[in-house]
Amino acid sequence: MPDSTPPSQEITPWHAVKPEEALAALDTSRESGLSQEEAKRRLEKYGKNKIPEPPRRSAFMRLLSQFHNVLIYVLLVAAFITALMAHWIDTGVILGVVFINAFIGFIQEGKAENALEGIRKMLSLRAVVLRGGSRHDMDAELLVPGDIVFVKSGDKVPADLRIVRAKNLRAEESPLTGESTETDKTPDPVPEDAPLGDRTGMLFSGTAVTYGSAAGVVIATGGDTQLGKINRMISEVEPVTTPLLQQIGRFGIRLSAIILVITATFFTFGYFFRNYAIDELFMAVIGLAVAAIPEGLPAVMTITLAIGVQRMAKRNAIIRRLPSVETLGTVSVICSDKTGTLTRNEMTAKTVATADDRYEVDGVGYSPEGSVTKEGARANLDKEPVLFRLLQCVRACNDSDIHRDESGAWTVTGAPTEGALVTLARKGGLEASAFPRKDAVPFESEHKYMATLNQVDGEMLLCVKGAPEKVLDRCRTQRSKNGEEPMDQDFWDDAIKSLAEQGQRIIAAACRVMPDDAENIDPSDLDGGLLFLGIVGIIDPPRAEAVEAVRECREAGITVKMITGDHGITARAIGKELGIGDGENVITGAELEAMDDRKLKEVVLKHDVFARTSPEHKLRLVRALQANNLLCAMTGDGVNDAPALKQANIGIAMGIKGTEVTKEASEMVLADDNFASIVHAVEEGRTVYDNLRKALLFIIPTNGAEALVLMAAILMGITMPITPVQVLWVNMVTAITLALALSFEPMEKKVMERPPRDPAEPLLGIYFLWRIGYVSVFIGGMALLAYKLMRINDADINTARTIAVNALVAGQIFYLFNCRKIYESSFTGNFFNNRIAFLASGVLILLQLVFTYAPFMNILFGTAPLEAEAWIYPLGIGMIVFLVVETEKHLFNRVRQKQ
């Protein structure tokens, strides 16, 4: 196996050493690079420059793993029992549900395993390399540590590089760092503890060069690159079981144990104390087991989750893994990336400051819709000469433009910051007309400004924009409404500080009137004789809907934490605007690095804004929250978010701007990239859980009533009031019709005003057990009473059993309407807002009529047609059940209100 450790790796990180030291450590030369022989030797030693592919499970093993699920086990047990009873139709139906579930899971898991493949596809395919003193265009997989690689604007970086030479170099690293702006790159070393986004002497595999050119020495390839480390983190993250599956697992084990104990007990009792024949007793116990197992429950739960998926999709939340639907209703913390999730990932000019005034800018993104205002009124450029000149300057000194794409959305061609300045000029009333350019000094990281010579309104104007400190150094005077006046350095220092504290990136503008015949920019033209015009504050603004969504989360008991790779001052400002954190405290990546896991576990509960974070930090933060027994959702769109998304209880990826890697690592994808859609998804998640509990509250008393009828018969030593095959009929038809109706129940009032449920709480609490217990006894007892009355009145056994079965079903139909509201009266709100409940009841009534009167059903199930007056038993029992449960709910609510 190749040794992936780069040669001569020093203790000092590569970004902290000088280029010459890096070249010496890697035993290479910037003039000639590696020889072909040495490159071949290193390729054999370190392996190809590609992400290692972990061994994949075969398709058969992936399919087999789909059956390793408690829900599936319950179905298989039900299928086995029905097969023992030779009830092949029901066996086929149950097994059909099992295989459909397994097939869906098989397809989804196959998609999930493509997450690592998405990272591999991010690697560059070709690279320009210096070998033996000559440049070669070659397959990027053949790169080795020590190779000298050349990159230019538009290139994808093929490996992790230590820059040895650069000209006007900028790189777009947001997929890796989460930063929304381009990063200036130079060969200069930076401190050892510099976070990933501040390592300006490095270029990282999979990122893109947006401006300039550079040469760099390869310091890491394949799995040793930053991208490779993220890949390794994704592959090492263990899948997290959803709270629902954990609860169903516990419920299934307990239910199985209870059924085993009860059947064994009653078999023993019937054999020794009631003198049943062994075959009759065996069928009675089988019937008891069939009665106790809720065969339809797994199918109902699967369909309820599927309906939740459909509802969420209509609200722009696409669920990739079915059990994750309910998880959203359980989360107590949402960790969100900033760029593109809480913000628009579109740079926007928000403030303009001149020597006389400060202007606010309406609108967001690259759309020119909006205006420049002063004290709430739109600025009139005819009366604002300083603002007018500043807008002309930033528009003329600009290599970017904005336009509508095919979807009609405004987008930028060029640098995002320059796009924001073009949009600002358009909002201020400056049309899109170009200013003829004679000459230009491109932006370079060394001097941090750009200058152009343009024809503007009939005069030759030297326009300059760039970093405030660099532009101010070249100005002796400033423009005000009174004309040209001496520079007020203190005023501008305060203005810059004020905007910076709001998280805005500052761009300064200056100009100089040149002779009409000027054709070129001389270096002397830029030395100290410029006229300072003002500054522009630019920011990646929060989504307007995200502010409201954060507030709704807070009301629902959900904490929102912002974890970003951006600078602390920007993170604090955006957090304050969104209502995340206290607007003061920010924890940086460097501080996280210094914390052990115990300290981090404490800090993560006290702070909500984290800045300059790396993929490792995001992963640690999610694990720290989970160590505090908090269920955590993580949102993101960059490759750097993928490990944390996979670790979180539910990972949420952005559908529009998210990378394929994050989508494949997530459980949910937001189709509109809107944080507010998460709140809607939480509502639906809580509704799904409510409906699942309603289904349990409905289905289990059905089984309980049947089981109690059979247990009472064994205790009393009488003939079975219902047969095993009749038990199965009741179980299946009530689950398929009535229980499914509860899956369509709309959201209850105040669902977002209650705190997240504790994932450790039992699926069936004390109140649920009380309800299930007394309803089971009541329905079972009434059915047994109806059977006994029919027998007393000389009805034959088949007729009495038909009455008992219909009594059980009628009790369930009326009880369905009790279950539509767990605690409130069933008449609260709109009683008719679930048409499916009425439709399902009608279908079940038709099925029972067929069960009762169809001759072939009489033969199959041992039933008999009933006289019209006999129906008074089932109808009366059903109405009594409904009234009793409604009365109990009313009394319970009165007691709860008093408490």
PDB file of N, CA, C and O in Angstrom, residues 805-847:
ATOM      1  N   VAL A 805     -67.680  -9.847  15.950  1.00  0.00           N
ATOM      2  CA  VAL A 805     -66.740  -9.187  15.039  1.00  0.00           C
ATOM      3  C   VAL A 805     -67.239  -7.791  14.661  1.00  0.00           C
ATOM      4  O   VAL A 805     -66.489  -6.811  14.690  1.00  0.00           O
ATOM      5  N   ASN A 806     -68.521  -7.685  14.342  1.00  0.00           N
ATOM      6  CA  ASN A 806     -69.066  -6.377  13.954  1.00  0.00           C
ATOM      7  C   ASN A 806     -69.099  -5.401  15.129  1.00  0.00           C
ATOM      8  O   ASN A 806     -68.992  -4.194  14.945  1.00  0.00           O
ATOM      9  N   ALA A 807     -69.266  -5.937  16.346  1.00  0.00           N
ATOM     10  CA  ALA A 807     -69.200  -5.070  17.532  1.00  0.00           C
ATOM     11  C   ALA A 807     -67.796  -4.488  17.689  1.00  0.00           C
ATOM     12  O   ALA A 807     -67.632  -3.297  18.002  1.00  0.00           O
ATOM     13  N   LEU A 808     -66.779  -5.340  17.490  1.00  0.00           N
ATOM     14  CA  LEU A 808     -65.397  -4.852  17.554  1.00  0.00           C
ATOM     15  C   LEU A 808     -65.148  -3.771  16.502  1.00  0.00           C
ATOM     16  O   LEU A 808     -64.567  -2.715  16.785  1.00  0.00           O
ATOM     17  N   VAL A 809     -65.614  -4.018  15.264  1.00  0.00           N
ATOM     18  CA  VAL A 809     -65.384  -3.065  14.175  1.00  0.00           C
ATOM     19  C   VAL A 809     -66.150  -1.767  14.420  1.00  0.00           C
ATOM     20  O   VAL A 809     -65.614  -0.670  14.201  1.00  0.00           O
ATOM     21  N   ALA A 810     -67.387  -1.863  14.855  1.00  0.00           N
ATOM     22  CA  ALA A 810     -68.174  -0.652  15.116  1.00  0.00           C
ATOM     23  C   ALA A 810     -67.528   0.190  16.215  1.00  0.00           C
ATOM     24  O   ALA A 810     -67.461   1.426  16.124  1.00  0.00           O
ATOM     25  N   GLY A 811     -67.057  -0.504  17.268  1.00  0.00           N
ATOM     26  CA  GLY A 811     -66.358   0.230  18.320  1.00  0.00           C
ATOM     27  C   GLY A 811     -65.151   0.982  17.763  1.00  0.00           C
ATOM     28  O   GLY A 811     -64.882   2.132  18.137  1.00  0.00           O
ATOM     29  N   GLN A 812     -64.441   0.350  16.814  1.00  0.00           N
ATOM     30  CA  GLN A 812     -63.273   0.981  16.215  1.00  0.00           C
ATOM     31  C   GLN A 812     -63.660   2.166  15.327  1.00  0.00           C
ATOM     32  O   GLN A 812     -62.969   3.188  15.308  1.00  0.00           O
ATOM     33  N   ILE A 813     -64.752   2.050  14.577  1.00  0.00           N
ATOM     34  CA  ILE A 813     -65.170   3.160  13.715  1.00  0.00           C
ATOM     35  C   ILE A 813     -65.465   4.404  14.546  1.00  0.00           C
ATOM     36  O   ILE A 813     -65.008   5.512  14.232  1.00  0.00           O
ATOM     37  N   PHE A 814     -66.231   4.229  15.609  1.00  0.00           N
ATOM     38  CA  PHE A 814     -66.564   5.383  16.450  1.00  0.00           C
ATOM     39  C   PHE A 814     -65.336   5.876  17.212  1.00  0.00           C
ATOM     40  O   PHE A 814     -65.149   7.083  17.394  1.00  0.00           O
ATOM     41  N   TYR A 815     -64.486   4.946  17.627  1.00  0.00           N
ATOM     42  CA  TYR A 815     -63.274   5.320  18.361  1.00  0.00           C
ATOM     43  C   TYR A 815     -62.295   6.099  17.470  1.00  0.00           C
ATOM     44  O   TYR A 815     -61.520   6.919  17.956  1.00  0.00           O
ATOM     45  N   LEU A 816     -62.351   5.846  16.147  1.00  0.00           N
ATOM     46  CA  LEU A 816     -61.497   6.593  15.214  1.00  0.00           C
ATOM     47  C   LEU A 816     -61.692   8.098  15.393  1.00  0.00           C
ATOM     48  O   LEU A 816     -60.721   8.870  15.418  1.00  0.00           O
ATOM     49  N   PHE A 817     -62.938   8.525  15.529  1.00  0.00           N
ATOM     50  CA  PHE A 817     -63.215   9.965  15.641  1.00  0.00           C
ATOM     51  C   PHE A 817     -62.798  10.511  17.005  1.00  0.00           C
ATOM     52  O   PHE A 817     -62.520  11.704  17.124  1.00  0.00           O
ATOM     53  N   ASN A 818     -62.721   9.632  18.015  1.00  0.00           N
ATOM     54  CA  ASN A 818     -62.123  10.051  19.286  1.00  0.00           C
ATOM     55  C   ASN A 818     -60.641  10.349  19.110  1.00  0.00           C
ATOM     56  O   ASN A 818     -60.100  11.307  19.680  1.00  0.00           O
ATOM     57  N   CYS A 819     -59.967   9.511  18.313  1.00  0.00           N
ATOM     58  CA  CYS A 819     -58.508   9.590  18.184  1.00  0.00           C
ATOM     59  C   CYS A 819     -58.030  10.741  17.310  1.00  0.00           C
ATOM     60  O   CYS A 819     -56.839  11.048  17.293  1.00  0.00           O
ATOM     61  N   ARG A 820     -58.927  11.385  16.580  1.00  0.00           N
ATOM     62  CA  ARG A 820     -58.501  12.495  15.726  1.00  0.00           C
ATOM     63  C   ARG A 820     -57.955  13.659  16.558  1.00  0.00           C
ATOM     64  O   ARG A 820     -57.164  14.464  16.066  1.00  0.00           O
ATOM     65  N   LYS A 821     -58.380  13.734  17.791  1.00  0.00           N
ATOM     66  CA  LYS A 821     -57.812  14.692  18.740  1.00  0.00           C
ATOM     67  C   LYS A 821     -57.406  13.893  19.976  1.00  0.00           C
ATOM     68  O   LYS A 821     -58.233  13.214  20.570  1.00  0.00           O
ATOM     69  N   ILE A 822     -56.145  13.997  20.348  1.00  0.00           N
ATOM     70  CA  ILE A 822     -55.663  13.166  21.457  1.00  0.00           C
ATOM     71  C   ILE A 822     -56.231  13.637  22.783  1.00  0.00           C
ATOM     72  O   ILE A 822     -56.729  12.832  23.580  1.00  0.00           O
ATOM     73  N   TYR A 823     -56.168  14.952  23.027  1.00  0.00           N
ATOM     74  CA  TYR A 823     -56.606  15.482  24.313  1.00  0.00           C
ATOM     75  C   TYR A 823     -57.884  16.315  24.198  1.00  0.00           C
ATOM     76  O   TYR A 823     -58.723  16.303  25.088  1.00  0.00           O
ATOM     77  N   GLU A 824     -58.014  17.030  23.109  1.00  0.00           N
ATOM     78  CA  GLU A 824     -59.162  17.916  22.962  1.00  0.00           C
ATOM     79  C   GLU A 824     -60.406  17.139  22.529  1.00  0.00           C
ATOM     80  O   GLU A 824     -60.319  16.007  22.053  1.00  0.00           O
ATOM     81  N   SER A 825     -61.550  17.810  22.652  1.00  0.00           N
ATOM     82  CA  SER A 825     -62.795  17.217  22.184  1.00  0.00           C
ATOM     83  C   SER A 825     -62.725  17.036  20.676  1.00  0.00           C
ATOM     84  O   SER A 825     -62.147  17.853  19.953  1.00  0.00           O
ATOM     85  N   SER A 826     -63.297  15.962  20.188  1.00  0.00           N
ATOM     86  CA  SER A 826     -63.287  15.693  18.752  1.00  0.00           C
ATOM     87  C   SER A 826     -64.061  16.738  17.968  1.00  0.00           C
ATOM     88  O   SER A 826     -63.917  16.841  16.745  1.00  0.00           O
ATOM     89  N   PHE A 827     -64.894  17.501  18.648  1.00  0.00           N
ATOM     90  CA  PHE A 827     -65.682  18.532  17.973  1.00  0.00           C
ATOM     91  C   PHE A 827     -64.963  19.885  17.964  1.00  0.00           C
ATOM     92  O   PHE A 827     -65.496  20.859  17.431  1.00  0.00           O
ATOM     93  N   THR A 828     -63.753  19.936  18.557  1.00  0.00           N
ATOM     94  CA  THR A 828     -62.969  21.174  18.535  1.00  0.00           C
ATOM     95  C   THR A 828     -62.509  21.455  17.109  1.00  0.00           C
ATOM     96  O   THR A 828     -62.003  20.566  16.427  1.00  0.00           O
ATOM     97  N   GLY A 829     -62.681  22.697  16.671  1.00  0.00           N
ATOM     98  CA  GLY A 829     -62.270  23.036  15.313  1.00  0.00           C
ATOM     99  C   GLY A 829     -63.258  22.478  14.304  1.00  0.00           C
ATOM    100  O   GLY A 829     -64.447  22.314  14.568  1.00  0.00           O
ATOM    101  N   ASN A 830     -62.753  22.192  13.114  1.00  0.00           N
ATOM    102  CA  ASN A 830     -63.590  21.699  12.013  1.00  0.00           C
ATOM    103  C   ASN A 830     -63.664  20.171  12.071  1.00  0.00           C
ATOM    104  O   ASN A 830     -62.694  19.493  11.785  1.00  0.00           O
ATOM    105  N   PHE A 831     -64.816  19.653  12.417  1.00  0.00           N
ATOM    106  CA  PHE A 831     -65.000  18.212  12.571  1.00  0.00           C
ATOM    107  C   PHE A 831     -64.873  17.487  11.233  1.00  0.00           C
ATOM    108  O   PHE A 831     -64.531  16.306  11.183  1.00  0.00           O
ATOM    109  N   PHE A 832     -65.119  18.221  10.138  1.00  0.00           N
ATOM    110  CA  PHE A 832     -65.154  17.584   8.824  1.00  0.00           C
ATOM    111  C   PHE A 832     -63.898  17.898   7.990  1.00  0.00           C
ATOM    112  O   PHE A 832     -63.920  17.780   6.767  1.00  0.00           O
ATOM    113  N   ASN A 833     -62.785  18.305   8.648  1.00  0.00           N
ATOM    114  CA  ASN A 833     -61.600  18.715   7.869  1.00  0.00           C
ATOM    115  C   ASN A 833     -60.710  17.550   7.426  1.00  0.00           C
ATOM    116  O   ASN A 833     -59.657  17.764   6.856  1.00  0.00           O
ATOM    117  N   ASN A 834     -61.138  16.323   7.728  1.00  0.00           N
ATOM    118  CA  ASN A 834     -60.412  15.149   7.223  1.00  0.00           C
ATOM    119  C   ASN A 834     -61.418  14.248   6.515  1.00  0.00           C
ATOM    120  O   ASN A 834     -61.999  13.331   7.105  1.00  0.00           O
ATOM    121  N   ARG A 835     -61.587  14.509   5.221  1.00  0.00           N
ATOM    122  CA  ARG A 835     -62.570  13.741   4.458  1.00  0.00           C
ATOM    123  C   ARG A 835     -62.191  12.267   4.369  1.00  0.00           C
ATOM    124  O   ARG A 835     -63.049  11.397   4.220  1.00  0.00           O
ATOM    125  N   ILE A 836     -60.886  11.981   4.475  1.00  0.00           N
ATOM    126  CA  ILE A 836     -60.421  10.598   4.370  1.00  0.00           C
ATOM    127  C   ILE A 836     -61.012   9.757   5.504  1.00  0.00           C
ATOM    128  O   ILE A 836     -61.308   8.567   5.312  1.00  0.00           O
ATOM    129  N   ALA A 837     -61.177  10.367   6.693  1.00  0.00           N
ATOM    130  CA  ALA A 837     -61.734   9.618   7.828  1.00  0.00           C
ATOM    131  C   ALA A 837     -63.147   9.144   7.523  1.00  0.00           C
ATOM    132  O   ALA A 837     -63.526   7.988   7.823  1.00  0.00           O
ATOM    133  N   PHE A 838     -63.956  10.001   6.905  1.00  0.00           N
ATOM    134  CA  PHE A 838     -65.326   9.621   6.572  1.00  0.00           C
ATOM    135  C   PHE A 838     -65.343   8.623   5.411  1.00  0.00           C
ATOM    136  O   PHE A 838     -66.134   7.670   5.409  1.00  0.00           O
ATOM    137  N   LEU A 839     -64.448   8.826   4.454  1.00  0.00           N
ATOM    138  CA  LEU A 839     -64.363   7.899   3.326  1.00  0.00           C
ATOM    139  C   LEU A 839     -63.933   6.511   3.805  1.00  0.00           C
ATOM    140  O   LEU A 839     -64.514   5.485   3.393  1.00  0.00           O
ATOM    141  N   ALA A 840     -62.924   6.470   4.696  1.00  0.00           N
ATOM    142  CA  ALA A 840     -62.430   5.184   5.211  1.00  0.00           C
ATOM    143  C   ALA A 840     -63.517   4.461   6.001  1.00  0.00           C
ATOM    144  O   ALA A 840     -63.666   3.229   5.901  1.00  0.00           O
ATOM    145  N   SER A 841     -64.292   5.230   6.773  1.00  0.00           N
ATOM    146  CA  SER A 841     -65.387   4.613   7.543  1.00  0.00           C
ATOM    147  C   SER A 841     -66.427   4.004   6.601  1.00  0.00           C
ATOM    148  O   SER A 841     -66.928   2.890   6.843  1.00  0.00           O
ATOM    149  N   GLY A 842     -66.730   4.731   5.520  1.00  0.00           N
ATOM    150  CA  GLY A 842     -67.681   4.209   4.542  1.00  0.00           C
ATOM    151  C   GLY A 842     -67.170   2.945   3.874  1.00  0.00           C
ATOM    152  O   GLY A 842     -67.932   1.973   3.688  1.00  0.00           O
ATOM    153  N   VAL A 843     -65.879   2.925   3.524  1.00  0.00           N
ATOM    154  CA  VAL A 843     -65.287   1.735   2.903  1.00  0.00           C
ATOM    155  C   VAL A 843     -65.345   0.555   3.864  1.00  0.00           C
ATOM    156  O   VAL A 843     -65.674  -0.574   3.469  1.00  0.00           O
ATOM    157  N   LEU A 844     -65.029   0.798   5.138  1.00  0.00           N
ATOM    158  CA  LEU A 844     -65.035  -0.285   6.121  1.00  0.00           C
ATOM    159  C   LEU A 844     -66.453  -0.838   6.323  1.00  0.00           C
ATOM    160  O   LEU A 844     -66.641  -2.057   6.472  1.00  0.00           O
ATOM    161  N   ILE A 845     -67.450   0.041   6.310  1.00  0.00           N
ATOM    162  CA  ILE A 845     -68.836  -0.422   6.439  1.00  0.00           C
ATOM    163  C   ILE A 845     -69.197  -1.341   5.276  1.00  0.00           C
ATOM    164  O   ILE A 845     -69.815  -2.402   5.456  1.00  0.00           O
ATOM    165  N   LEU A 846     -68.780  -0.960   4.080  1.00  0.00           N
ATOM    166  CA  LEU A 846     -69.034  -1.811   2.912  1.00  0.00           C
ATOM    167  C   LEU A 846     -68.328  -3.155   3.051  1.00  0.00           C
ATOM    168  O   LEU A 846     -68.895  -4.215   2.725  1.00  0.00           O
ATOM    169  N   LEU A 847     -67.067  -3.133   3.528  1.00  0.00           N
ATOM    170  CA  LEU A 847     -66.324  -4.375   3.721  1.00  0.00           C
ATOM    171  C   LEU A 847     -67.021  -5.272   4.737  1.00  0.00           C
ATOM    172  O   LEU A 847     -67.080  -6.504   4.562  1.00  0.00           O
TER     173      LEU A 847
END
